[in-house]
Short mmCIF file of C-alpha atoms in Angstrom, two decimals:
data_model
loop_
_atom_site.label_atom_id
_atom_site.label_comp_id
_atom_site.label_asym_id
_atom_site.label_seq_id
_atom_site.Cartn_x
_atom_site.Cartn_y
_atom_site.Cartn_z
CA ASP A 1467 116.49 125.98 85.16
CA THR A 1468 116.73 125.45 88.88
CA GLY A 1469 114.44 122.45 89.13
CA VAL A 1470 111.27 122.06 91.16
CA SER A 1471 111.20 124.16 94.31
CA GLN A 1472 108.91 123.96 97.31
CA ASP A 1473 108.26 126.36 100.12
CA PRO A 1474 108.44 126.08 103.05
CA ARG A 1475 110.76 123.13 103.56
CA HIS A 1476 109.46 122.55 107.07
CA LYS A 1477 106.23 123.52 108.76
CA ILE A 1478 105.18 122.89 112.34
CA THR A 1479 101.61 123.73 113.16
CA LYS A 1480 99.07 123.07 115.86
CA ARG A 1481 96.12 120.82 115.26
CA GLY A 1482 93.22 122.73 113.84
CA GLN A 1483 95.29 125.36 112.06
CA ASN A 1484 95.35 125.86 108.30
CA VAL A 1485 98.56 125.54 106.31
CA THR A 1486 99.47 126.33 102.72
CA PHE A 1487 102.38 124.98 100.71
CA ARG A 1488 103.75 126.29 97.46
CA CYS A 1489 105.35 124.46 94.55
CA ASP A 1490 107.17 126.06 91.61
CA PRO A 1491 107.62 123.54 88.79
CA ILE A 1492 110.19 123.56 86.03
CA SER A 1493 109.12 126.44 83.82
CA GLU A 1494 108.22 124.60 80.61
CA HIS A 1495 106.44 121.72 82.35
CA ASN A 1496 102.71 121.50 81.83
CA ARG A 1497 101.97 118.82 84.41
CA LEU A 1498 102.24 119.27 88.15
CA TYR A 1499 101.68 116.57 90.76
CA TRP A 1500 101.24 116.50 94.50
CA TYR A 1501 102.16 113.46 96.58
CA ARG A 1502 102.19 112.66 100.27
CA GLN A 1503 104.93 110.50 101.77
CA THR A 1504 104.86 109.14 105.29
CA LEU A 1505 107.87 107.69 107.05
CA GLY A 1506 108.98 104.39 105.58
CA GLN A 1507 106.51 104.51 102.72
CA GLY A 1508 106.56 105.45 99.09
CA PRO A 1509 104.86 108.59 97.84
CA GLU A 1510 101.08 108.44 97.51
CA PHE A 1511 99.42 110.33 94.70
CA LEU A 1512 97.13 113.19 95.77
CA THR A 1513 96.29 115.20 92.67
CA TYR A 1514 97.65 116.52 89.42
CA PHE A 1515 97.21 119.48 87.08
CA GLN A 1516 97.52 119.81 83.34
CA ASN A 1517 98.31 123.49 83.03
CA GLU A 1518 95.70 125.18 85.25
CA ALA A 1519 93.17 122.35 85.13
CA GLN A 1520 93.00 119.91 88.02
CA LEU A 1521 92.34 116.63 86.24
CA GLU A 1522 92.41 114.01 88.94
CA LYS A 1523 92.15 113.81 92.70
CA SER A 1524 92.88 110.81 94.86
CA ARG A 1525 90.46 109.57 97.47
CA LEU A 1526 93.22 110.51 99.92
CA LEU A 1527 92.45 114.15 99.20
CA SER A 1528 89.73 114.81 101.74
CA ASP A 1529 87.52 117.89 101.77
CA ARG A 1530 90.05 119.59 104.02
CA PHE A 1531 92.59 119.56 101.20
CA SER A 1532 92.48 121.89 98.25
CA ALA A 1533 94.98 122.53 95.49
CA GLU A 1534 95.19 125.25 92.90
CA ARG A 1535 97.33 126.17 89.97
CA PRO A 1536 95.70 129.44 88.92
CA LYS A 1537 97.92 130.49 86.03
CA GLY A 1538 99.31 127.13 85.08
CA SER A 1539 102.61 127.92 86.72
CA PHE A 1540 103.09 127.55 90.49
CA SER A 1541 100.67 125.55 92.60
CA THR A 1542 99.46 125.72 96.19
CA LEU A 1543 98.22 122.95 98.44
CA GLU A 1544 96.14 124.02 101.41
CA ILE A 1545 95.16 121.85 104.34
CA GLN A 1546 92.40 123.20 106.54
CA ARG A 1547 91.84 122.21 110.15
CA THR A 1548 94.98 120.12 110.26
CA GLU A 1549 95.00 116.81 112.11
CA GLN A 1550 97.92 114.85 113.50
CA GLY A 1551 97.43 112.29 110.75
CA ASP A 1552 98.31 114.98 108.22
CA SER A 1553 101.92 114.92 109.42
CA ALA A 1554 103.95 113.82 106.42
CA MET A 1555 106.27 114.96 103.67
CA TYR A 1556 104.36 116.66 100.85
CA LEU A 1557 106.12 116.26 97.54
CA CYS A 1558 105.57 118.17 94.36
CA ALA A 1559 106.68 116.95 90.94
CA SER A 1560 106.38 118.25 87.41
CA SER A 1561 106.65 116.73 83.96
CA LYS A 1562 106.59 118.05 80.43
CA THR A 1563 103.30 116.99 78.93
CA THR A 1564 101.95 113.54 79.64
CA GLY A 1565 101.88 111.23 82.62
CA ARG A 1566 104.46 109.05 80.95
CA ASP A 1567 107.09 111.73 80.92
CA GLU A 1568 109.73 111.68 83.62
CA GLN A 1569 108.58 113.41 86.76
CA TYR A 1570 111.03 115.77 88.43
CA PHE A 1571 110.55 116.02 92.15
CA GLY A 1572 111.01 118.91 94.53
CA PRO A 1573 112.66 118.61 97.95
CA GLY A 1574 109.32 118.38 99.71
CA THR A 1575 107.64 120.18 102.58
CA ARG A 1576 107.74 118.32 105.87
CA LEU A 1577 104.61 119.02 107.89
CA THR A 1578 104.42 118.28 111.59
CA VAL A 1579 101.07 118.71 113.30
CA THR A 1580 101.32 118.89 117.09
CA ALA B 1221 93.85 97.05 92.44
CA GLN B 1222 96.86 98.55 90.75
CA THR B 1223 99.66 98.12 93.25
CA VAL B 1224 103.42 97.90 93.50
CA THR B 1225 105.18 95.54 95.88
CA GLN B 1226 108.79 95.76 96.96
CA SER B 1227 109.45 92.76 99.15
CA GLN B 1228 112.88 93.81 100.41
CA PRO B 1229 112.61 96.61 102.98
CA GLU B 1230 116.40 96.75 103.40
CA MET B 1231 119.42 95.49 101.53
CA SER B 1232 123.14 95.95 101.73
CA VAL B 1233 125.97 95.37 99.32
CA GLN B 1234 129.72 95.71 99.37
CA GLU B 1235 131.23 98.45 97.29
CA ALA B 1236 131.99 97.30 93.73
CA GLU B 1237 129.61 94.33 94.03
CA THR B 1238 126.32 93.80 92.23
CA VAL B 1239 122.90 93.95 93.85
CA THR B 1240 119.38 93.32 92.56
CA LEU B 1241 116.28 94.98 93.96
CA SER B 1242 112.94 93.26 93.40
CA CYS B 1243 109.63 94.75 92.35
CA THR B 1244 106.32 93.26 91.32
CA TYR B 1245 103.19 95.08 90.30
CA ASP B 1246 99.59 94.35 89.57
CA THR B 1247 97.64 95.84 86.71
CA SER B 1248 95.11 94.85 84.08
CA GLU B 1249 96.47 97.44 81.66
CA ASN B 1250 98.46 96.26 78.66
CA ASN B 1251 100.44 99.41 78.10
CA TYR B 1252 102.11 101.22 80.96
CA TYR B 1253 105.42 102.66 82.06
CA LEU B 1254 107.71 101.47 84.82
CA PHE B 1255 110.26 103.47 86.76
CA TRP B 1256 112.91 103.17 89.41
CA TYR B 1257 113.47 106.29 91.50
CA LYS B 1258 116.28 106.91 93.96
CA GLN B 1259 115.86 109.03 97.09
CA PRO B 1260 119.20 109.70 98.82
CA PRO B 1261 119.08 110.64 102.50
CA SER B 1262 117.58 114.11 102.89
CA ARG B 1263 117.71 114.72 99.17
CA GLN B 1264 115.28 114.89 96.29
CA MET B 1265 113.95 111.89 94.46
CA ILE B 1266 115.56 111.37 91.08
CA LEU B 1267 114.82 109.03 88.22
CA VAL B 1268 117.21 106.11 87.81
CA ILE B 1269 115.71 104.25 84.88
CA ARG B 1270 112.43 103.78 83.02
CA GLN B 1271 110.91 101.03 80.90
CA GLU B 1272 108.02 101.08 78.47
CA ALA B 1273 105.88 97.96 78.85
CA TYR B 1274 105.52 97.51 75.09
CA LYS B 1275 109.29 97.21 74.67
CA GLN B 1276 110.74 93.76 75.17
CA GLN B 1277 114.31 94.98 75.45
CA ASN B 1278 115.40 95.68 78.99
CA ALA B 1279 116.43 99.27 79.68
CA THR B 1280 119.98 100.08 80.76
CA GLU B 1281 121.55 103.27 82.07
CA ASN B 1282 125.26 102.92 82.72
CA ARG B 1283 125.60 100.73 85.85
CA PHE B 1284 121.83 100.36 86.20
CA SER B 1285 119.76 97.83 84.29
CA VAL B 1286 116.36 96.23 84.67
CA ASN B 1287 114.97 92.76 84.21
CA PHE B 1288 111.44 93.29 82.94
CA GLN B 1289 109.23 90.21 82.89
CA LYS B 1290 105.84 91.38 81.65
CA ALA B 1291 104.01 88.08 82.04
CA ALA B 1292 105.24 87.74 85.60
CA LYS B 1293 104.65 91.46 86.26
CA SER B 1294 108.15 91.76 87.60
CA PHE B 1295 110.54 94.69 87.25
CA SER B 1296 113.83 94.24 89.10
CA LEU B 1297 116.72 96.70 89.21
CA LYS B 1298 120.32 95.56 88.99
CA ILE B 1299 123.08 97.86 90.16
CA SER B 1300 126.53 96.84 89.01
CA ASP B 1301 129.81 98.02 90.50
CA SER B 1302 127.98 99.52 93.48
CA GLN B 1303 129.30 102.84 94.73
CA LEU B 1304 128.95 104.54 98.10
CA GLY B 1305 126.81 107.19 96.44
CA ASP B 1306 124.25 104.54 95.54
CA THR B 1307 123.19 104.42 99.20
CA ALA B 1308 119.56 105.55 99.14
CA MET B 1309 115.93 104.50 99.22
CA TYR B 1310 114.90 102.98 95.91
CA PHE B 1311 111.28 103.14 94.82
CA CYS B 1312 109.73 101.12 92.07
CA ALA B 1313 106.82 102.89 90.39
CA PHE B 1314 104.49 102.49 87.47
CA ILE B 1315 101.92 104.49 85.61
CA PRO B 1316 98.95 102.22 84.75
CA ASN B 1317 97.26 104.96 82.74
CA ASN B 1318 98.18 108.42 81.66
CA ASN B 1319 97.66 109.97 85.02
CA ASP B 1320 98.83 108.93 88.46
CA MET B 1321 102.02 107.15 89.37
CA ARG B 1322 101.91 104.29 91.88
CA PHE B 1323 104.92 103.73 94.11
CA GLY B 1324 106.11 100.76 96.13
CA ALA B 1325 107.09 101.10 99.78
CA GLY B 1326 110.75 101.26 98.87
CA THR B 1327 113.97 99.36 99.54
CA ARG B 1328 116.66 100.94 101.66
CA LEU B 1329 120.00 100.12 100.06
CA THR B 1330 123.25 100.55 101.94
CA VAL B 1331 126.54 100.27 100.11
CA LYS B 1332 129.31 99.28 102.49
CA PRO B 1333 132.94 100.26 101.97
#
């Protein structure tokens, strides 16, 4: 068990481009979460999956954001037509079964939109 | 609104001393879970300690303990015998339902030698 991994670790893109991030959770974990963290702030919830089903999305997740977890294993987060305000650290976390289980966080993907 | 407030943006403590980080939250739920997470510089967030709201006994994990005051909606973290490796951002968080976790803005703790 190598923990939660995220790829890439850093991404620099120009405004208007699309970007996609990947998260590989701990293998036996059913729940997978995406958060966004801006400098000096705590993580903000974006969305979560129970296996392959996306069960909740935050109002922060605009129409330009989409997340998938097609086989209930890894997940992708895509941002279309990126804006400078999308610059942030995108964190992925996984937990065993319920929301009350400990969440294990990945190292994050730092996105910079120029 | 279900929010978490950490009123101390930065704190420092001398090595081997004790420090307490404050956290208050707002929820109308009766049953929920509370957490303290640690985020060392350029490293992953890790769980420090958790507390179930229905338990009156305060949680402890080695040098880390909490003071949970449910009526006051307060959940402070005490770090005893502070070590240099405790230097990190500390986030208070809670889960008001079974779904999304709410985080505070964090407290940057520096342990001085």
